[in-house]
Amino acid sequence: MNFKTLLSFRKIILASVYLFSIILISKYTMQSDFEHIYVYYSTLFLAYILLYKILSVEEIWTFTIALIFITFVINYNVIPNWSDDIYRYYWDGILVSSGFNPYDKLPSELLTSGIDGITCELYEKLNSPNYYSVYPPFAQLFFAIATKFSSQFSGFVILLRLLYMIPFFLAAFALKGLLKRLNASANLGFLILCNPLILVEGLINLHLEMISVSLLILFLYYIQKSTKSHWIYYYALSIATKLNPLVLFPYLFKTILKSNPSLFLKFTLFSLVLFTGVFINANLSHLFKSIDLYFQNFEFNASIYYILRYVGFEYSGYNLIKYIGPLLALSSMIIITLKSFRLEDKFNFNRLLLIGTFAYFVLLIGSTIVHPWYLIPLVLFGTLVRFWPAIVWSYVIILSYHNYAGGVYHEDLRYIAIEYFLLFGSLLWWYQTRKRAQQITR
């Protein structure tokens, strides 16, 4: 057996391990099975890294598209097992497809509404029944379409996954073109699109970040090509799917929109249509009220917040999340805005990627809640600028699932400490490596 044949055999074996690990994760693990989750995800991640190392530039896109497509095919009807968000998607989809506004009433107020599909069984599966929907209008459109053309929950899941794949495949080809125009390695496309976090939390568990990051890729593709118009639509749609792309707005305003009033007006009007035109008489104040309560009540896998929570508890005797949560969110946005406005007025695409990486990192570090899927946009921006701690974090964040081990939620700060120790250790390594490289080139 010659070296070339042996190498091809290794690639096939690694691709098989990659796909088999995904099958084990999607079909044979529950949210409470931490030991299995950790072993299977670690195996998947190892196969992912080794494939990245040995795949040539000529074959990388064939493997990338094949792995994504096969992952979709073998999981087309899988019900997400790691999160119960899917049930709120279905609930909201029923409301919208039936002509009701998902922001108007709490789920608890709709149990006796007589709406077809709104049942006690579905209500009991909701993770936040006492909160108004927090999902923006464009996300609601996906839920509504999937519900409208399916007669039961299993059909909803299949159709929603198919709807996710459409922008994701478009984004894959846009990313290929973007990397070519940037003269960047095509292997970066594999690192982004086949990152286990994106496929597991996006394609399998159906979190909205998969749609949002697909739209962000299309936004990057068009803004790199021309700053004149098309990009604003994809950027606005990404915000109308998940609100967090707003972290890019200060830089975009300073470098493009401020000096182009007509483009700014076009962006504003399109955004208004998305947020007010999709639903007639929509009570968006309920959406923002739930988001506000979200920052004041929920905590999961945080970093800086947990330190401040401890200090606050020692000082006051109770949890000060009501004050710390909004303060951290405000502080993060101030830091991101100040950083963006300190840069020069002329738009620079590479600087946009850097500010995107910085903004998402600051947002996550300053958050009271860092679910694994929240990292997906950071994986995109971080990989494009070779900020390798983003890849490291997309692996070690799996430790946060230990909180669900055994079926009863419990916060184990030891695992969270390990996660952030490894993250900041990789950050230090990345900084030192970069610093040495800069010294060599001088």
mmCIF file with all atom_site columns, N, CA and C in Angstrom, residues 348-392:
data_model
loop_
_atom_site.group_PDB
_atom_site.id
_atom_site.type_symbol
_atom_site.label_atom_id
_atom_site.label_alt_id
_atom_site.label_comp_id
_atom_site.label_asym_id
_atom_site.label_entity_id
_atom_site.label_seq_id
_atom_site.pdbx_PDB_ins_code
_atom_site.Cartn_x
_atom_site.Cartn_y
_atom_site.Cartn_z
_atom_site.occupancy
_atom_site.B_iso_or_equiv
_atom_site.pdbx_formal_charge
_atom_site.auth_seq_id
_atom_site.auth_comp_id
_atom_site.auth_asym_id
_atom_site.auth_atom_id
_atom_site.pdbx_PDB_model_num
ATOM 1   N N  . ASN A 1 348 ? -13.028 48.998 6.385  1.00 0.00 ? 348 ASN A N  1
ATOM 2   C CA . ASN A 1 348 ? -12.008 48.001 6.053  1.00 0.00 ? 348 ASN A CA 1
ATOM 3   C C  . ASN A 1 348 ? -12.573 46.636 6.412  1.00 0.00 ? 348 ASN A C  1
ATOM 4   N N  . PHE A 1 349 ? -12.613 45.719 5.444  1.00 0.00 ? 349 PHE A N  1
ATOM 5   C CA . PHE A 1 349 ? -13.256 44.424 5.674  1.00 0.00 ? 349 PHE A CA 1
ATOM 6   C C  . PHE A 1 349 ? -12.544 43.614 6.745  1.00 0.00 ? 349 PHE A C  1
ATOM 7   N N  . ASN A 1 350 ? -11.220 43.585 6.701  1.00 0.00 ? 350 ASN A N  1
ATOM 8   C CA . ASN A 1 350 ? -10.477 42.828 7.705  1.00 0.00 ? 350 ASN A CA 1
ATOM 9   C C  . ASN A 1 350 ? -10.725 43.379 9.103  1.00 0.00 ? 350 ASN A C  1
ATOM 10  N N  . ARG A 1 351 ? -10.878 44.712 9.170  1.00 0.00 ? 351 ARG A N  1
ATOM 11  C CA . ARG A 1 351 ? -11.170 45.323 10.467 1.00 0.00 ? 351 ARG A CA 1
ATOM 12  C C  . ARG A 1 351 ? -12.570 44.943 10.946 1.00 0.00 ? 351 ARG A C  1
ATOM 13  N N  . LEU A 1 352 ? -13.497 44.788 10.006 1.00 0.00 ? 352 LEU A N  1
ATOM 14  C CA . LEU A 1 352 ? -14.842 44.329 10.362 1.00 0.00 ? 352 LEU A CA 1
ATOM 15  C C  . LEU A 1 352 ? -14.784 42.942 10.988 1.00 0.00 ? 352 LEU A C  1
ATOM 16  N N  . LEU A 1 353 ? -13.978 42.054 10.413 1.00 0.00 ? 353 LEU A N  1
ATOM 17  C CA . LEU A 1 353 ? -13.828 40.705 10.971 1.00 0.00 ? 353 LEU A CA 1
ATOM 18  C C  . LEU A 1 353 ? -13.227 40.752 12.374 1.00 0.00 ? 353 LEU A C  1
ATOM 19  N N  . LEU A 1 354 ? -12.253 41.636 12.554 1.00 0.00 ? 354 LEU A N  1
ATOM 20  C CA . LEU A 1 354 ? -11.615 41.767 13.879 1.00 0.00 ? 354 LEU A CA 1
ATOM 21  C C  . LEU A 1 354 ? -12.586 42.333 14.907 1.00 0.00 ? 354 LEU A C  1
ATOM 22  N N  . ILE A 1 355 ? -13.336 43.363 14.514 1.00 0.00 ? 355 ILE A N  1
ATOM 23  C CA . ILE A 1 355 ? -14.280 43.962 15.458 1.00 0.00 ? 355 ILE A CA 1
ATOM 24  C C  . ILE A 1 355 ? -15.416 42.988 15.750 1.00 0.00 ? 355 ILE A C  1
ATOM 25  N N  . GLY A 1 356 ? -15.782 42.171 14.758 1.00 0.00 ? 356 GLY A N  1
ATOM 26  C CA . GLY A 1 356 ? -16.798 41.147 14.991 1.00 0.00 ? 356 GLY A CA 1
ATOM 27  C C  . GLY A 1 356 ? -16.336 40.115 15.999 1.00 0.00 ? 356 GLY A C  1
ATOM 28  N N  . THR A 1 357 ? -15.087 39.680 15.861 1.00 0.00 ? 357 THR A N  1
ATOM 29  C CA . THR A 1 357 ? -14.509 38.723 16.807 1.00 0.00 ? 357 THR A CA 1
ATOM 30  C C  . THR A 1 357 ? -14.455 39.327 18.207 1.00 0.00 ? 357 THR A C  1
ATOM 31  N N  . PHE A 1 358 ? -13.949 40.537 18.288 1.00 0.00 ? 358 PHE A N  1
ATOM 32  C CA . PHE A 1 358 ? -13.857 41.242 19.576 1.00 0.00 ? 358 PHE A CA 1
ATOM 33  C C  . PHE A 1 358 ? -15.242 41.416 20.203 1.00 0.00 ? 358 PHE A C  1
ATOM 34  N N  . ALA A 1 359 ? -16.203 41.858 19.398 1.00 0.00 ? 359 ALA A N  1
ATOM 35  C CA . ALA A 1 359 ? -17.537 42.154 19.912 1.00 0.00 ? 359 ALA A CA 1
ATOM 36  C C  . ALA A 1 359 ? -18.228 40.908 20.453 1.00 0.00 ? 359 ALA A C  1
ATOM 37  N N  . TYR A 1 360 ? -18.183 39.822 19.702 1.00 0.00 ? 360 TYR A N  1
ATOM 38  C CA . TYR A 1 360 ? -18.845 38.598 20.167 1.00 0.00 ? 360 TYR A CA 1
ATOM 39  C C  . TYR A 1 360 ? -18.138 38.019 21.389 1.00 0.00 ? 360 TYR A C  1
ATOM 40  N N  . PHE A 1 361 ? -16.824 38.130 21.446 1.00 0.00 ? 361 PHE A N  1
ATOM 41  C CA . PHE A 1 361 ? -16.093 37.626 22.611 1.00 0.00 ? 361 PHE A CA 1
ATOM 42  C C  . PHE A 1 361 ? -16.460 38.431 23.858 1.00 0.00 ? 361 PHE A C  1
ATOM 43  N N  . VAL A 1 362 ? -16.474 39.745 23.734 1.00 0.00 ? 362 VAL A N  1
ATOM 44  C CA . VAL A 1 362 ? -16.836 40.610 24.863 1.00 0.00 ? 362 VAL A CA 1
ATOM 45  C C  . VAL A 1 362 ? -18.277 40.335 25.299 1.00 0.00 ? 362 VAL A C  1
ATOM 46  N N  . LEU A 1 363 ? -19.166 40.194 24.320 1.00 0.00 ? 363 LEU A N  1
ATOM 47  C CA . LEU A 1 363 ? -20.569 39.926 24.628 1.00 0.00 ? 363 LEU A CA 1
ATOM 48  C C  . LEU A 1 363 ? -20.727 38.638 25.426 1.00 0.00 ? 363 LEU A C  1
ATOM 49  N N  . LEU A 1 364 ? -20.014 37.597 25.039 1.00 0.00 ? 364 LEU A N  1
ATOM 50  C CA . LEU A 1 364 ? -20.119 36.300 25.712 1.00 0.00 ? 364 LEU A CA 1
ATOM 51  C C  . LEU A 1 364 ? -19.474 36.319 27.091 1.00 0.00 ? 364 LEU A C  1
ATOM 52  N N  . ILE A 1 365 ? -18.313 36.936 27.190 1.00 0.00 ? 365 ILE A N  1
ATOM 53  C CA . ILE A 1 365 ? -17.628 36.995 28.477 1.00 0.00 ? 365 ILE A CA 1
ATOM 54  C C  . ILE A 1 365 ? -18.427 37.815 29.486 1.00 0.00 ? 365 ILE A C  1
ATOM 55  N N  . GLY A 1 366 ? -19.166 38.821 29.000 1.00 0.00 ? 366 GLY A N  1
ATOM 56  C CA . GLY A 1 366 ? -19.944 39.669 29.888 1.00 0.00 ? 366 GLY A CA 1
ATOM 57  C C  . GLY A 1 366 ? -21.378 39.212 30.094 1.00 0.00 ? 366 GLY A C  1
ATOM 58  N N  . SER A 1 367 ? -21.728 38.044 29.580 1.00 0.00 ? 367 SER A N  1
ATOM 59  C CA . SER A 1 367 ? -23.108 37.582 29.657 1.00 0.00 ? 367 SER A CA 1
ATOM 60  C C  . SER A 1 367 ? -23.373 36.755 30.912 1.00 0.00 ? 367 SER A C  1
ATOM 61  N N  . THR A 1 368 ? -24.625 36.755 31.358 1.00 0.00 ? 368 THR A N  1
ATOM 62  C CA . THR A 1 368 ? -25.028 35.908 32.490 1.00 0.00 ? 368 THR A CA 1
ATOM 63  C C  . THR A 1 368 ? -25.362 34.498 32.005 1.00 0.00 ? 368 THR A C  1
ATOM 64  N N  . ILE A 1 369 ? -25.576 34.362 30.698 1.00 0.00 ? 369 ILE A N  1
ATOM 65  C CA . ILE A 1 369 ? -25.937 33.068 30.105 1.00 0.00 ? 369 ILE A CA 1
ATOM 66  C C  . ILE A 1 369 ? -25.065 32.818 28.888 1.00 0.00 ? 369 ILE A C  1
ATOM 67  N N  . VAL A 1 370 ? -24.361 31.686 28.895 1.00 0.00 ? 370 VAL A N  1
ATOM 68  C CA . VAL A 1 370 ? -23.544 31.324 27.733 1.00 0.00 ? 370 VAL A CA 1
ATOM 69  C C  . VAL A 1 370 ? -23.862 29.872 27.370 1.00 0.00 ? 370 VAL A C  1
ATOM 70  N N  . HIS A 1 371 ? -24.981 29.699 26.684 1.00 0.00 ? 371 HIS A N  1
ATOM 71  C CA . HIS A 1 371 ? -25.302 28.368 26.165 1.00 0.00 ? 371 HIS A CA 1
ATOM 72  C C  . HIS A 1 371 ? -24.314 28.041 25.047 1.00 0.00 ? 371 HIS A C  1
ATOM 73  N N  . PRO A 1 372 ? -24.024 26.759 24.819 1.00 0.00 ? 372 PRO A N  1
ATOM 74  C CA . PRO A 1 372 ? -23.038 26.395 23.782 1.00 0.00 ? 372 PRO A CA 1
ATOM 75  C C  . PRO A 1 372 ? -23.334 27.003 22.417 1.00 0.00 ? 372 PRO A C  1
ATOM 76  N N  . TRP A 1 373 ? -24.584 27.021 22.005 1.00 0.00 ? 373 TRP A N  1
ATOM 77  C CA . TRP A 1 373 ? -24.911 27.526 20.660 1.00 0.00 ? 373 TRP A CA 1
ATOM 78  C C  . TRP A 1 373 ? -24.699 29.033 20.522 1.00 0.00 ? 373 TRP A C  1
ATOM 79  N N  . TYR A 1 374 ? -24.572 29.743 21.631 1.00 0.00 ? 374 TYR A N  1
ATOM 80  C CA . TYR A 1 374 ? -24.298 31.178 21.563 1.00 0.00 ? 374 TYR A CA 1
ATOM 81  C C  . TYR A 1 374 ? -22.930 31.465 20.944 1.00 0.00 ? 374 TYR A C  1
ATOM 82  N N  . LEU A 1 375 ? -22.043 30.454 20.933 1.00 0.00 ? 375 LEU A N  1
ATOM 83  C CA . LEU A 1 375 ? -20.688 30.644 20.410 1.00 0.00 ? 375 LEU A CA 1
ATOM 84  C C  . LEU A 1 375 ? -20.612 30.608 18.886 1.00 0.00 ? 375 LEU A C  1
ATOM 85  N N  . ILE A 1 376 ? -21.668 30.175 18.221 1.00 0.00 ? 376 ILE A N  1
ATOM 86  C CA . ILE A 1 376 ? -21.598 29.933 16.777 1.00 0.00 ? 376 ILE A CA 1
ATOM 87  C C  . ILE A 1 376 ? -21.136 31.159 15.980 1.00 0.00 ? 376 ILE A C  1
ATOM 88  N N  . PRO A 1 377 ? -21.672 32.377 16.227 1.00 0.00 ? 377 PRO A N  1
ATOM 89  C CA . PRO A 1 377 ? -21.148 33.536 15.475 1.00 0.00 ? 377 PRO A CA 1
ATOM 90  C C  . PRO A 1 377 ? -19.670 33.810 15.760 1.00 0.00 ? 377 PRO A C  1
ATOM 91  N N  . LEU A 1 378 ? -19.224 33.561 16.999 1.00 0.00 ? 378 LEU A N  1
ATOM 92  C CA . LEU A 1 378 ? -17.809 33.748 17.325 1.00 0.00 ? 378 LEU A CA 1
ATOM 93  C C  . LEU A 1 378 ? -16.944 32.762 16.557 1.00 0.00 ? 378 LEU A C  1
ATOM 94  N N  . VAL A 1 379 ? -17.431 31.541 16.367 1.00 0.00 ? 379 VAL A N  1
ATOM 95  C CA . VAL A 1 379 ? -16.692 30.550 15.565 1.00 0.00 ? 379 VAL A CA 1
ATOM 96  C C  . VAL A 1 379 ? -16.486 31.083 14.146 1.00 0.00 ? 379 VAL A C  1
ATOM 97  N N  . LEU A 1 380 ? -17.517 31.696 13.579 1.00 0.00 ? 380 LEU A N  1
ATOM 98  C CA . LEU A 1 380 ? -17.405 32.263 12.235 1.00 0.00 ? 380 LEU A CA 1
ATOM 99  C C  . LEU A 1 380 ? -16.351 33.365 12.179 1.00 0.00 ? 380 LEU A C  1
ATOM 100 N N  . PHE A 1 381 ? -16.531 34.411 12.963 1.00 0.00 ? 381 PHE A N  1
ATOM 101 C CA . PHE A 1 381 ? -15.620 35.555 12.904 1.00 0.00 ? 381 PHE A CA 1
ATOM 102 C C  . PHE A 1 381 ? -14.222 35.176 13.396 1.00 0.00 ? 381 PHE A C  1
ATOM 103 N N  . GLY A 1 382 ? -14.155 34.407 14.477 1.00 0.00 ? 382 GLY A N  1
ATOM 104 C CA . GLY A 1 382 ? -12.861 34.028 15.042 1.00 0.00 ? 382 GLY A CA 1
ATOM 105 C C  . GLY A 1 382 ? -12.025 33.196 14.088 1.00 0.00 ? 382 GLY A C  1
ATOM 106 N N  . THR A 1 383 ? -12.657 32.259 13.389 1.00 0.00 ? 383 THR A N  1
ATOM 107 C CA . THR A 1 383 ? -11.921 31.414 12.443 1.00 0.00 ? 383 THR A CA 1
ATOM 108 C C  . THR A 1 383 ? -11.402 32.232 11.268 1.00 0.00 ? 383 THR A C  1
ATOM 109 N N  . LEU A 1 384 ? -12.203 33.171 10.788 1.00 0.00 ? 384 LEU A N  1
ATOM 110 C CA . LEU A 1 384 ? -11.786 33.983 9.644  1.00 0.00 ? 384 LEU A CA 1
ATOM 111 C C  . LEU A 1 384 ? -10.563 34.839 9.952  1.00 0.00 ? 384 LEU A C  1
ATOM 112 N N  . VAL A 1 385 ? -10.358 35.203 11.228 1.00 0.00 ? 385 VAL A N  1
ATOM 113 C CA . VAL A 1 385 ? -9.167  35.990 11.594 1.00 0.00 ? 385 VAL A CA 1
ATOM 114 C C  . VAL A 1 385 ? -8.136  35.132 12.329 1.00 0.00 ? 385 VAL A C  1
ATOM 115 N N  . ARG A 1 386 ? -8.368  33.804 12.311 1.00 0.00 ? 386 ARG A N  1
ATOM 116 C CA . ARG A 1 386 ? -7.461  32.841 12.952 1.00 0.00 ? 386 ARG A CA 1
ATOM 117 C C  . ARG A 1 386 ? -7.319  33.104 14.460 1.00 0.00 ? 386 ARG A C  1
ATOM 118 N N  . PHE A 1 387 ? -8.439  33.433 15.076 1.00 0.00 ? 387 PHE A N  1
ATOM 119 C CA . PHE A 1 387 ? -8.504  33.568 16.534 1.00 0.00 ? 387 PHE A CA 1
ATOM 120 C C  . PHE A 1 387 ? -8.845  32.184 17.078 1.00 0.00 ? 387 PHE A C  1
ATOM 121 N N  . TRP A 1 388 ? -7.804  31.363 17.249 1.00 0.00 ? 388 TRP A N  1
ATOM 122 C CA . TRP A 1 388 ? -7.999  29.946 17.558 1.00 0.00 ? 388 TRP A CA 1
ATOM 123 C C  . TRP A 1 388 ? -8.677  29.668 18.895 1.00 0.00 ? 388 TRP A C  1
ATOM 124 N N  . PRO A 1 389 ? -8.635  30.567 19.886 1.00 0.00 ? 389 PRO A N  1
ATOM 125 C CA . PRO A 1 389 ? -9.411  30.310 21.109 1.00 0.00 ? 389 PRO A CA 1
ATOM 126 C C  . PRO A 1 389 ? -10.901 30.099 20.854 1.00 0.00 ? 389 PRO A C  1
ATOM 127 N N  . ALA A 1 390 ? -11.427 30.641 19.757 1.00 0.00 ? 390 ALA A N  1
ATOM 128 C CA . ALA A 1 390 ? -12.839 30.413 19.419 1.00 0.00 ? 390 ALA A CA 1
ATOM 129 C C  . ALA A 1 390 ? -13.081 28.933 19.117 1.00 0.00 ? 390 ALA A C  1
ATOM 130 N N  . ILE A 1 391 ? -12.126 28.288 18.427 1.00 0.00 ? 391 ILE A N  1
ATOM 131 C CA . ILE A 1 391 ? -12.235 26.858 18.142 1.00 0.00 ? 391 ILE A CA 1
ATOM 132 C C  . ILE A 1 391 ? -12.097 26.054 19.429 1.00 0.00 ? 391 ILE A C  1
ATOM 133 N N  . VAL A 1 392 ? -11.149 26.448 20.267 1.00 0.00 ? 392 VAL A N  1
ATOM 134 C CA . VAL A 1 392 ? -10.950 25.757 21.561 1.00 0.00 ? 392 VAL A CA 1
ATOM 135 C C  . VAL A 1 392 ? -12.221 25.841 22.397 1.00 0.00 ? 392 VAL A C  1
#
